[in-house]
Amino acid sequence: LAKTTQPISMDSYEGQEVNITCSHNNIATNDYITWYQQFPSQGPRFIIQGYKTKVTNEVASLFIPADRKSSTLSLPRVSLSDTAVYYCLVPNNNDMRFGAGTRLTVKP
Amino acid sequence: DAMVIQNPRYQVTQFGKPVTLSCSQTLNHNVMYWYQQKSSQAPKLLFHYYDKDFNNEADTPDNFQSRRPNTSFCFLDIRSPGLGDAAMYLCATSRDHGKGSSYEQYFGPGTRLTVT
């Protein structure tokens, strides 16, 4: 059973808001939810992290419902440079394995 | 700037010839990780060190070994590389590791390994 489930791919257009949802039904009580962005031939880069409710930083927002079994990464007004793979990572008792990720393509 | 450095960025080795990849960090983080990433796949955790404590993933082949001589450095040794070991190898660090801690990881740029 997969720990995290995300859509394999998403398309968007410049200037739109993009929401990527990750399911993590088996999240442990103390686990944080972390999202990473990865461009081709680069290491993943931290975007945002949260535990509950809503977190916002200069690049994204993270929405986490009360049951914490899912989370939604929100990217406001995407640009072409946001084309990348996005991973949500939920450790689940120290297990640091990445899920398959979502390949976001932003079109002009 | 504090960072995670991997050398070399590109490495070519021959089938069966041992190879070592290196990672260093200036973040003074307790935890260092090694991931393998093949084309169009997610990073796959091979092992990690919490300080000097080594933690191997159950499905990591014995062909892969690691050393962490001090806080700043960590090495990945591939004893007998096969064609299937060609991949990007990513090193990452985090301040802590354990239930309830923040798992934010800082990744290096990776070393792309080619096996001929």
PDB file of N, CA, C and O in Angstrom, chain B residues 36-99:
ATOM      1  N   GLN B  36      19.215   7.218  -4.507  1.00  0.00           N
ATOM      2  CA  GLN B  36      19.468   6.887  -5.907  1.00  0.00           C
ATOM      3  C   GLN B  36      18.243   7.307  -6.708  1.00  0.00           C
ATOM      4  O   GLN B  36      17.113   7.004  -6.312  1.00  0.00           O
ATOM      5  N   GLN B  37      18.474   8.001  -7.806  1.00  0.00           N
ATOM      6  CA  GLN B  37      17.349   8.403  -8.645  1.00  0.00           C
ATOM      7  C   GLN B  37      17.625   8.035 -10.091  1.00  0.00           C
ATOM      8  O   GLN B  37      18.557   8.551 -10.700  1.00  0.00           O
ATOM      9  N   LYS B  38      16.793   7.179 -10.641  1.00  0.00           N
ATOM     10  CA  LYS B  38      16.884   6.810 -12.044  1.00  0.00           C
ATOM     11  C   LYS B  38      15.933   7.669 -12.849  1.00  0.00           C
ATOM     12  O   LYS B  38      15.036   8.304 -12.303  1.00  0.00           O
ATOM     13  N   SER B  39      16.157   7.657 -14.133  1.00  0.00           N
ATOM     14  CA  SER B  39      15.418   8.551 -15.022  1.00  0.00           C
ATOM     15  C   SER B  39      13.913   8.403 -14.853  1.00  0.00           C
ATOM     16  O   SER B  39      13.384   7.286 -14.842  1.00  0.00           O
ATOM     17  N   SER B  40      13.240   9.532 -14.686  1.00  0.00           N
ATOM     18  CA  SER B  40      11.775   9.602 -14.576  1.00  0.00           C
ATOM     19  C   SER B  40      11.221   8.856 -13.358  1.00  0.00           C
ATOM     20  O   SER B  40      10.042   8.513 -13.330  1.00  0.00           O
ATOM     21  N   GLN B  41      12.065   8.618 -12.375  1.00  0.00           N
ATOM     22  CA  GLN B  41      11.613   7.981 -11.145  1.00  0.00           C
ATOM     23  C   GLN B  41      11.860   8.899  -9.954  1.00  0.00           C
ATOM     24  O   GLN B  41      12.644   9.837 -10.027  1.00  0.00           O
ATOM     25  N   ALA B  42      11.176   8.597  -8.865  1.00  0.00           N
ATOM     26  CA  ALA B  42      11.389   9.352  -7.629  1.00  0.00           C
ATOM     27  C   ALA B  42      12.711   8.935  -6.988  1.00  0.00           C
ATOM     28  O   ALA B  42      13.207   7.827  -7.228  1.00  0.00           O
ATOM     29  N   PRO B  43      13.288   9.799  -6.172  1.00  0.00           N
ATOM     30  CA  PRO B  43      14.487   9.381  -5.433  1.00  0.00           C
ATOM     31  C   PRO B  43      14.180   8.186  -4.530  1.00  0.00           C
ATOM     32  O   PRO B  43      13.140   8.138  -3.884  1.00  0.00           O
ATOM     33  N   LYS B  44      15.124   7.261  -4.495  1.00  0.00           N
ATOM     34  CA  LYS B  44      14.975   6.052  -3.680  1.00  0.00           C
ATOM     35  C   LYS B  44      16.020   6.082  -2.577  1.00  0.00           C
ATOM     36  O   LYS B  44      17.217   6.134  -2.856  1.00  0.00           O
ATOM     37  N   LEU B  45      15.558   6.030  -1.342  1.00  0.00           N
ATOM     38  CA  LEU B  45      16.478   6.098  -0.220  1.00  0.00           C
ATOM     39  C   LEU B  45      17.304   4.816  -0.127  1.00  0.00           C
ATOM     40  O   LEU B  45      16.759   3.713  -0.131  1.00  0.00           O
ATOM     41  N   LEU B  46      18.625   4.995  -0.051  1.00  0.00           N
ATOM     42  CA  LEU B  46      19.532   3.856   0.106  1.00  0.00           C
ATOM     43  C   LEU B  46      19.854   3.625   1.579  1.00  0.00           C
ATOM     44  O   LEU B  46      19.764   2.502   2.083  1.00  0.00           O
ATOM     45  N   PHE B  47      20.272   4.685   2.257  1.00  0.00           N
ATOM     46  CA  PHE B  47      20.600   4.610   3.690  1.00  0.00           C
ATOM     47  C   PHE B  47      20.772   6.013   4.235  1.00  0.00           C
ATOM     48  O   PHE B  47      20.788   6.987   3.483  1.00  0.00           O
ATOM     49  N   HIS B  48      20.883   6.081   5.564  1.00  0.00           N
ATOM     50  CA  HIS B  48      21.172   7.370   6.176  1.00  0.00           C
ATOM     51  C   HIS B  48      21.986   7.168   7.442  1.00  0.00           C
ATOM     52  O   HIS B  48      22.025   6.076   8.017  1.00  0.00           O
ATOM     53  N   TYR B  49      22.669   8.220   7.821  1.00  0.00           N
ATOM     54  CA  TYR B  49      23.406   8.271   9.076  1.00  0.00           C
ATOM     55  C   TYR B  49      22.745   9.282   9.997  1.00  0.00           C
ATOM     56  O   TYR B  49      22.458  10.398   9.579  1.00  0.00           O
ATOM     57  N   TYR B  50      22.498   8.880  11.236  1.00  0.00           N
ATOM     58  CA  TYR B  50      22.172   9.831  12.275  1.00  0.00           C
ATOM     59  C   TYR B  50      23.416   9.903  13.139  1.00  0.00           C
ATOM     60  O   TYR B  50      23.703   8.972  13.893  1.00  0.00           O
ATOM     61  N   ASP B  51      24.134  10.999  13.038  1.00  0.00           N
ATOM     62  CA  ASP B  51      25.480  11.090  13.624  1.00  0.00           C
ATOM     63  C   ASP B  51      26.306   9.923  13.079  1.00  0.00           C
ATOM     64  O   ASP B  51      26.487   9.811  11.878  1.00  0.00           O
ATOM     65  N   LYS B  52      26.760   9.047  13.942  1.00  0.00           N
ATOM     66  CA  LYS B  52      27.570   7.915  13.476  1.00  0.00           C
ATOM     67  C   LYS B  52      26.755   6.648  13.306  1.00  0.00           C
ATOM     68  O   LYS B  52      27.292   5.608  12.895  1.00  0.00           O
ATOM     69  N   ASP B  53      25.483   6.718  13.627  1.00  0.00           N
ATOM     70  CA  ASP B  53      24.630   5.532  13.515  1.00  0.00           C
ATOM     71  C   ASP B  53      24.164   5.345  12.081  1.00  0.00           C
ATOM     72  O   ASP B  53      23.496   6.208  11.509  1.00  0.00           O
ATOM     73  N   PHE B  54      24.497   4.187  11.534  1.00  0.00           N
ATOM     74  CA  PHE B  54      24.183   3.867  10.151  1.00  0.00           C
ATOM     75  C   PHE B  54      22.857   3.123  10.090  1.00  0.00           C
ATOM     76  O   PHE B  54      22.612   2.195  10.864  1.00  0.00           O
ATOM     77  N   ASN B  55      21.987   3.539   9.150  1.00  0.00           N
ATOM     78  CA  ASN B  55      20.678   2.917   8.980  1.00  0.00           C
ATOM     79  C   ASN B  55      20.484   2.557   7.514  1.00  0.00           C
ATOM     80  O   ASN B  55      20.363   3.437   6.659  1.00  0.00           O
ATOM     81  N   ASN B  56      20.467   1.259   7.278  1.00  0.00           N
ATOM     82  CA  ASN B  56      20.365   0.764   5.906  1.00  0.00           C
ATOM     83  C   ASN B  56      18.913   0.462   5.569  1.00  0.00           C
ATOM     84  O   ASN B  56      18.181  -0.082   6.412  1.00  0.00           O
ATOM     85  N   GLU B  57      18.480   0.811   4.364  1.00  0.00           N
ATOM     86  CA  GLU B  57      17.161   0.402   3.927  1.00  0.00           C
ATOM     87  C   GLU B  57      17.196  -1.091   3.606  1.00  0.00           C
ATOM     88  O   GLU B  57      18.191  -1.617   3.101  1.00  0.00           O
ATOM     89  N   ALA B  58      16.089  -1.769   3.868  1.00  0.00           N
ATOM     90  CA  ALA B  58      16.050  -3.227   3.734  1.00  0.00           C
ATOM     91  C   ALA B  58      16.350  -3.698   2.315  1.00  0.00           C
ATOM     92  O   ALA B  58      16.936  -4.763   2.110  1.00  0.00           O
ATOM     93  N   ASP B  59      15.960  -2.897   1.327  1.00  0.00           N
ATOM     94  CA  ASP B  59      16.131  -3.334  -0.057  1.00  0.00           C
ATOM     95  C   ASP B  59      17.363  -2.732  -0.731  1.00  0.00           C
ATOM     96  O   ASP B  59      17.501  -2.817  -1.950  1.00  0.00           O
ATOM     97  N   THR B  60      18.253  -2.137   0.031  1.00  0.00           N
ATOM     98  CA  THR B  60      19.491  -1.617  -0.557  1.00  0.00           C
ATOM     99  C   THR B  60      20.469  -2.759  -0.770  1.00  0.00           C
ATOM    100  O   THR B  60      20.802  -3.487   0.172  1.00  0.00           O
ATOM    101  N   PRO B  61      20.950  -2.933  -2.001  1.00  0.00           N
ATOM    102  CA  PRO B  61      21.866  -4.056  -2.269  1.00  0.00           C
ATOM    103  C   PRO B  61      23.169  -3.926  -1.484  1.00  0.00           C
ATOM    104  O   PRO B  61      23.642  -2.813  -1.201  1.00  0.00           O
ATOM    105  N   ASP B  62      23.773  -5.060  -1.176  1.00  0.00           N
ATOM    106  CA  ASP B  62      25.045  -5.077  -0.451  1.00  0.00           C
ATOM    107  C   ASP B  62      26.160  -4.397  -1.225  1.00  0.00           C
ATOM    108  O   ASP B  62      27.191  -4.040  -0.661  1.00  0.00           O
ATOM    109  N   ASN B  63      25.974  -4.274  -2.502  1.00  0.00           N
ATOM    110  CA  ASN B  63      26.949  -3.613  -3.373  1.00  0.00           C
ATOM    111  C   ASN B  63      27.157  -2.145  -2.996  1.00  0.00           C
ATOM    112  O   ASN B  63      28.160  -1.537  -3.349  1.00  0.00           O
ATOM    113  N   PHE B  64      26.198  -1.586  -2.282  1.00  0.00           N
ATOM    114  CA  PHE B  64      26.270  -0.192  -1.872  1.00  0.00           C
ATOM    115  C   PHE B  64      26.662  -0.119  -0.400  1.00  0.00           C
ATOM    116  O   PHE B  64      26.042  -0.748   0.456  1.00  0.00           O
ATOM    117  N   GLN B  65      27.714   0.679  -0.138  1.00  0.00           N
ATOM    118  CA  GLN B  65      28.177   0.886   1.225  1.00  0.00           C
ATOM    119  C   GLN B  65      28.337   2.387   1.455  1.00  0.00           C
ATOM    120  O   GLN B  65      28.396   3.171   0.508  1.00  0.00           O
ATOM    121  N   SER B  66      28.434   2.742   2.719  1.00  0.00           N
ATOM    122  CA  SER B  66      28.601   4.158   3.019  1.00  0.00           C
ATOM    123  C   SER B  66      29.528   4.337   4.204  1.00  0.00           C
ATOM    124  O   SER B  66      29.672   3.433   5.039  1.00  0.00           O
ATOM    125  N   ARG B  67      30.174   5.473   4.229  1.00  0.00           N
ATOM    126  CA  ARG B  67      31.063   5.854   5.342  1.00  0.00           C
ATOM    127  C   ARG B  67      30.796   7.299   5.717  1.00  0.00           C
ATOM    128  O   ARG B  67      30.569   8.137   4.846  1.00  0.00           O
ATOM    129  N   ARG B  68      30.866   7.569   7.002  1.00  0.00           N
ATOM    130  CA  ARG B  68      30.744   8.949   7.469  1.00  0.00           C
ATOM    131  C   ARG B  68      31.851   9.190   8.501  1.00  0.00           C
ATOM    132  O   ARG B  68      31.660   8.989   9.691  1.00  0.00           O
ATOM    133  N   PRO B  69      33.004   9.619   8.039  1.00  0.00           N
ATOM    134  CA  PRO B  69      34.144   9.772   8.947  1.00  0.00           C
ATOM    135  C   PRO B  69      33.994  10.917   9.943  1.00  0.00           C
ATOM    136  O   PRO B  69      34.618  10.877  11.012  1.00  0.00           O
ATOM    137  N   ASN B  70      33.201  11.897   9.617  1.00  0.00           N
ATOM    138  CA  ASN B  70      32.955  13.008  10.527  1.00  0.00           C
ATOM    139  C   ASN B  70      31.609  13.659  10.184  1.00  0.00           C
ATOM    140  O   ASN B  70      30.940  13.217   9.243  1.00  0.00           O
ATOM    141  N   THR B  71      31.250  14.684  10.913  1.00  0.00           N
ATOM    142  CA  THR B  71      29.940  15.304  10.704  1.00  0.00           C
ATOM    143  C   THR B  71      29.768  15.846   9.302  1.00  0.00           C
ATOM    144  O   THR B  71      28.683  15.819   8.737  1.00  0.00           O
ATOM    145  N   SER B  72      30.854  16.341   8.728  1.00  0.00           N
ATOM    146  CA  SER B  72      30.739  17.079   7.469  1.00  0.00           C
ATOM    147  C   SER B  72      30.730  16.214   6.224  1.00  0.00           C
ATOM    148  O   SER B  72      30.223  16.626   5.188  1.00  0.00           O
ATOM    149  N   PHE B  73      31.322  15.044   6.295  1.00  0.00           N
ATOM    150  CA  PHE B  73      31.515  14.249   5.085  1.00  0.00           C
ATOM    151  C   PHE B  73      30.774  12.911   5.134  1.00  0.00           C
ATOM    152  O   PHE B  73      30.682  12.275   6.192  1.00  0.00           O
ATOM    153  N   CYS B  74      30.309  12.492   3.968  1.00  0.00           N
ATOM    154  CA  CYS B  74      29.713  11.173   3.841  1.00  0.00           C
ATOM    155  C   CYS B  74      30.044  10.650   2.444  1.00  0.00           C
ATOM    156  O   CYS B  74      30.012  11.415   1.463  1.00  0.00           O
ATOM    157  N   PHE B  75      30.371   9.356   2.372  1.00  0.00           N
ATOM    158  CA  PHE B  75      30.767   8.759   1.110  1.00  0.00           C
ATOM    159  C   PHE B  75      29.843   7.607   0.750  1.00  0.00           C
ATOM    160  O   PHE B  75      29.353   6.895   1.630  1.00  0.00           O
ATOM    161  N   LEU B  76      29.630   7.461  -0.543  1.00  0.00           N
ATOM    162  CA  LEU B  76      28.898   6.322  -1.076  1.00  0.00           C
ATOM    163  C   LEU B  76      29.873   5.489  -1.888  1.00  0.00           C
ATOM    164  O   LEU B  76      30.480   5.990  -2.835  1.00  0.00           O
ATOM    165  N   ASP B  77      30.050   4.242  -1.495  1.00  0.00           N
ATOM    166  CA  ASP B  77      30.932   3.321  -2.202  1.00  0.00           C
ATOM    167  C   ASP B  77      30.078   2.296  -2.936  1.00  0.00           C
ATOM    168  O   ASP B  77      29.237   1.640  -2.329  1.00  0.00           O
ATOM    169  N   ILE B  78      30.340   2.151  -4.219  1.00  0.00           N
ATOM    170  CA  ILE B  78      29.709   1.092  -5.004  1.00  0.00           C
ATOM    171  C   ILE B  78      30.808   0.112  -5.350  1.00  0.00           C
ATOM    172  O   ILE B  78      31.729   0.438  -6.104  1.00  0.00           O
ATOM    173  N   ARG B  79      30.726  -1.052  -4.773  1.00  0.00           N
ATOM    174  CA  ARG B  79      31.853  -1.985  -4.816  1.00  0.00           C
ATOM    175  C   ARG B  79      32.064  -2.591  -6.209  1.00  0.00           C
ATOM    176  O   ARG B  79      33.199  -2.748  -6.657  1.00  0.00           O
ATOM    177  N   SER B  80      31.001  -2.925  -6.880  1.00  0.00           N
ATOM    178  CA  SER B  80      31.108  -3.524  -8.204  1.00  0.00           C
ATOM    179  C   SER B  80      29.938  -3.020  -9.046  1.00  0.00           C
ATOM    180  O   SER B  80      28.905  -3.690  -9.157  1.00  0.00           O
ATOM    181  N   PRO B  81      30.100  -1.837  -9.613  1.00  0.00           N
ATOM    182  CA  PRO B  81      28.966  -1.230 -10.330  1.00  0.00           C
ATOM    183  C   PRO B  81      28.515  -2.076 -11.516  1.00  0.00           C
ATOM    184  O   PRO B  81      29.340  -2.581 -12.298  1.00  0.00           O
ATOM    185  N   GLY B  82      27.212  -2.212 -11.621  1.00  0.00           N
ATOM    186  CA  GLY B  82      26.629  -2.840 -12.790  1.00  0.00           C
ATOM    187  C   GLY B  82      25.937  -1.792 -13.639  1.00  0.00           C
ATOM    188  O   GLY B  82      25.779  -0.640 -13.244  1.00  0.00           O
ATOM    189  N   LEU B  83      25.531  -2.215 -14.829  1.00  0.00           N
ATOM    190  CA  LEU B  83      24.883  -1.270 -15.739  1.00  0.00           C
ATOM    191  C   LEU B  83      23.617  -0.697 -15.105  1.00  0.00           C
ATOM    192  O   LEU B  83      23.249   0.458 -15.356  1.00  0.00           O
ATOM    193  N   GLY B  84      22.968  -1.475 -14.272  1.00  0.00           N
ATOM    194  CA  GLY B  84      21.742  -1.028 -13.616  1.00  0.00           C
ATOM    195  C   GLY B  84      21.958  -0.018 -12.517  1.00  0.00           C
ATOM    196  O   GLY B  84      20.995   0.531 -11.985  1.00  0.00           O
ATOM    197  N   ASP B  85      23.213   0.242 -12.177  1.00  0.00           N
ATOM    198  CA  ASP B  85      23.513   1.226 -11.132  1.00  0.00           C
ATOM    199  C   ASP B  85      23.708   2.630 -11.695  1.00  0.00           C
ATOM    200  O   ASP B  85      23.930   3.582 -10.931  1.00  0.00           O
ATOM    201  N   ALA B  86      23.642   2.746 -12.996  1.00  0.00           N
ATOM    202  CA  ALA B  86      23.729   4.073 -13.609  1.00  0.00           C
ATOM    203  C   ALA B  86      22.516   4.883 -13.181  1.00  0.00           C
ATOM    204  O   ALA B  86      21.365   4.453 -13.358  1.00  0.00           O
ATOM    205  N   ALA B  87      22.784   6.030 -12.590  1.00  0.00           N
ATOM    206  CA  ALA B  87      21.704   6.831 -12.008  1.00  0.00           C
ATOM    207  C   ALA B  87      22.275   8.148 -11.520  1.00  0.00           C
ATOM    208  O   ALA B  87      23.486   8.371 -11.545  1.00  0.00           O
ATOM    209  N   MET B  88      21.374   9.006 -11.030  1.00  0.00           N
ATOM    210  CA  MET B  88      21.775  10.188 -10.284  1.00  0.00           C
ATOM    211  C   MET B  88      21.804   9.791  -8.813  1.00  0.00           C
ATOM    212  O   MET B  88      20.860   9.177  -8.316  1.00  0.00           O
ATOM    213  N   TYR B  89      22.874  10.141  -8.125  1.00  0.00           N
ATOM    214  CA  TYR B  89      22.969   9.864  -6.698  1.00  0.00           C
ATOM    215  C   TYR B  89      22.920  11.181  -5.940  1.00  0.00           C
ATOM    216  O   TYR B  89      23.729  12.084  -6.159  1.00  0.00           O
ATOM    217  N   LEU B  90      21.939  11.255  -5.060  1.00  0.00           N
ATOM    218  CA  LEU B  90      21.668  12.494  -4.330  1.00  0.00           C
ATOM    219  C   LEU B  90      22.033  12.331  -2.869  1.00  0.00           C
ATOM    220  O   LEU B  90      21.655  11.347  -2.231  1.00  0.00           O
ATOM    221  N   CYS B  91      22.731  13.305  -2.362  1.00  0.00           N
ATOM    222  CA  CYS B  91      23.035  13.383  -0.940  1.00  0.00           C
ATOM    223  C   CYS B  91      22.126  14.453  -0.330  1.00  0.00           C
ATOM    224  O   CYS B  91      21.854  15.486  -0.960  1.00  0.00           O
ATOM    225  N   ALA B  92      21.659  14.205   0.870  1.00  0.00           N
ATOM    226  CA  ALA B  92      20.818  15.181   1.547  1.00  0.00           C
ATOM    227  C   ALA B  92      21.167  15.203   3.031  1.00  0.00           C
ATOM    228  O   ALA B  92      21.734  14.240   3.570  1.00  0.00           O
ATOM    229  N   THR B  93      20.833  16.300   3.668  1.00  0.00           N
ATOM    230  CA  THR B  93      21.039  16.406   5.114  1.00  0.00           C
ATOM    231  C   THR B  93      19.763  16.915   5.767  1.00  0.00           C
ATOM    232  O   THR B  93      18.910  17.527   5.112  1.00  0.00           O
ATOM    233  N   SER B  94      19.635  16.649   7.047  1.00  0.00           N
ATOM    234  CA  SER B  94      18.574  17.271   7.832  1.00  0.00           C
ATOM    235  C   SER B  94      19.070  17.439   9.258  1.00  0.00           C
ATOM    236  O   SER B  94      19.947  16.697   9.715  1.00  0.00           O
ATOM    237  N   ARG B  95      18.486  18.408   9.929  1.00  0.00           N
ATOM    238  CA  ARG B  95      18.933  18.740  11.283  1.00  0.00           C
ATOM    239  C   ARG B  95      18.645  17.603  12.252  1.00  0.00           C
ATOM    240  O   ARG B  95      19.441  17.290  13.128  1.00  0.00           O
ATOM    241  N   ASP B  96      17.498  16.977  12.036  1.00  0.00           N
ATOM    242  CA  ASP B  96      17.078  15.947  12.974  1.00  0.00           C
ATOM    243  C   ASP B  96      16.329  14.858  12.239  1.00  0.00           C
ATOM    244  O   ASP B  96      16.026  14.966  11.048  1.00  0.00           O
ATOM    245  N   HIS B  97      16.013  13.814  12.975  1.00  0.00           N
ATOM    246  CA  HIS B  97      15.358  12.657  12.369  1.00  0.00           C
ATOM    247  C   HIS B  97      14.716  11.884  13.490  1.00  0.00           C
ATOM    248  O   HIS B  97      15.383  11.415  14.386  1.00  0.00           O
ATOM    249  N   GLY B  98      13.413  11.793  13.446  1.00  0.00           N
ATOM    250  CA  GLY B  98      12.732  11.080  14.514  1.00  0.00           C
ATOM    251  C   GLY B  98      11.319  11.604  14.642  1.00  0.00           C
ATOM    252  O   GLY B  98      10.978  12.653  14.112  1.00  0.00           O
ATOM    253  N   LYS B  99      10.502  10.882  15.348  1.00  0.00           N
ATOM    254  CA  LYS B  99       9.099  11.249  15.483  1.00  0.00           C
ATOM    255  C   LYS B  99       8.963  12.658  16.052  1.00  0.00           C
ATOM    256  O   LYS B  99       9.597  12.992  17.047  1.00  0.00           O
TER     257      LYS B  99
END
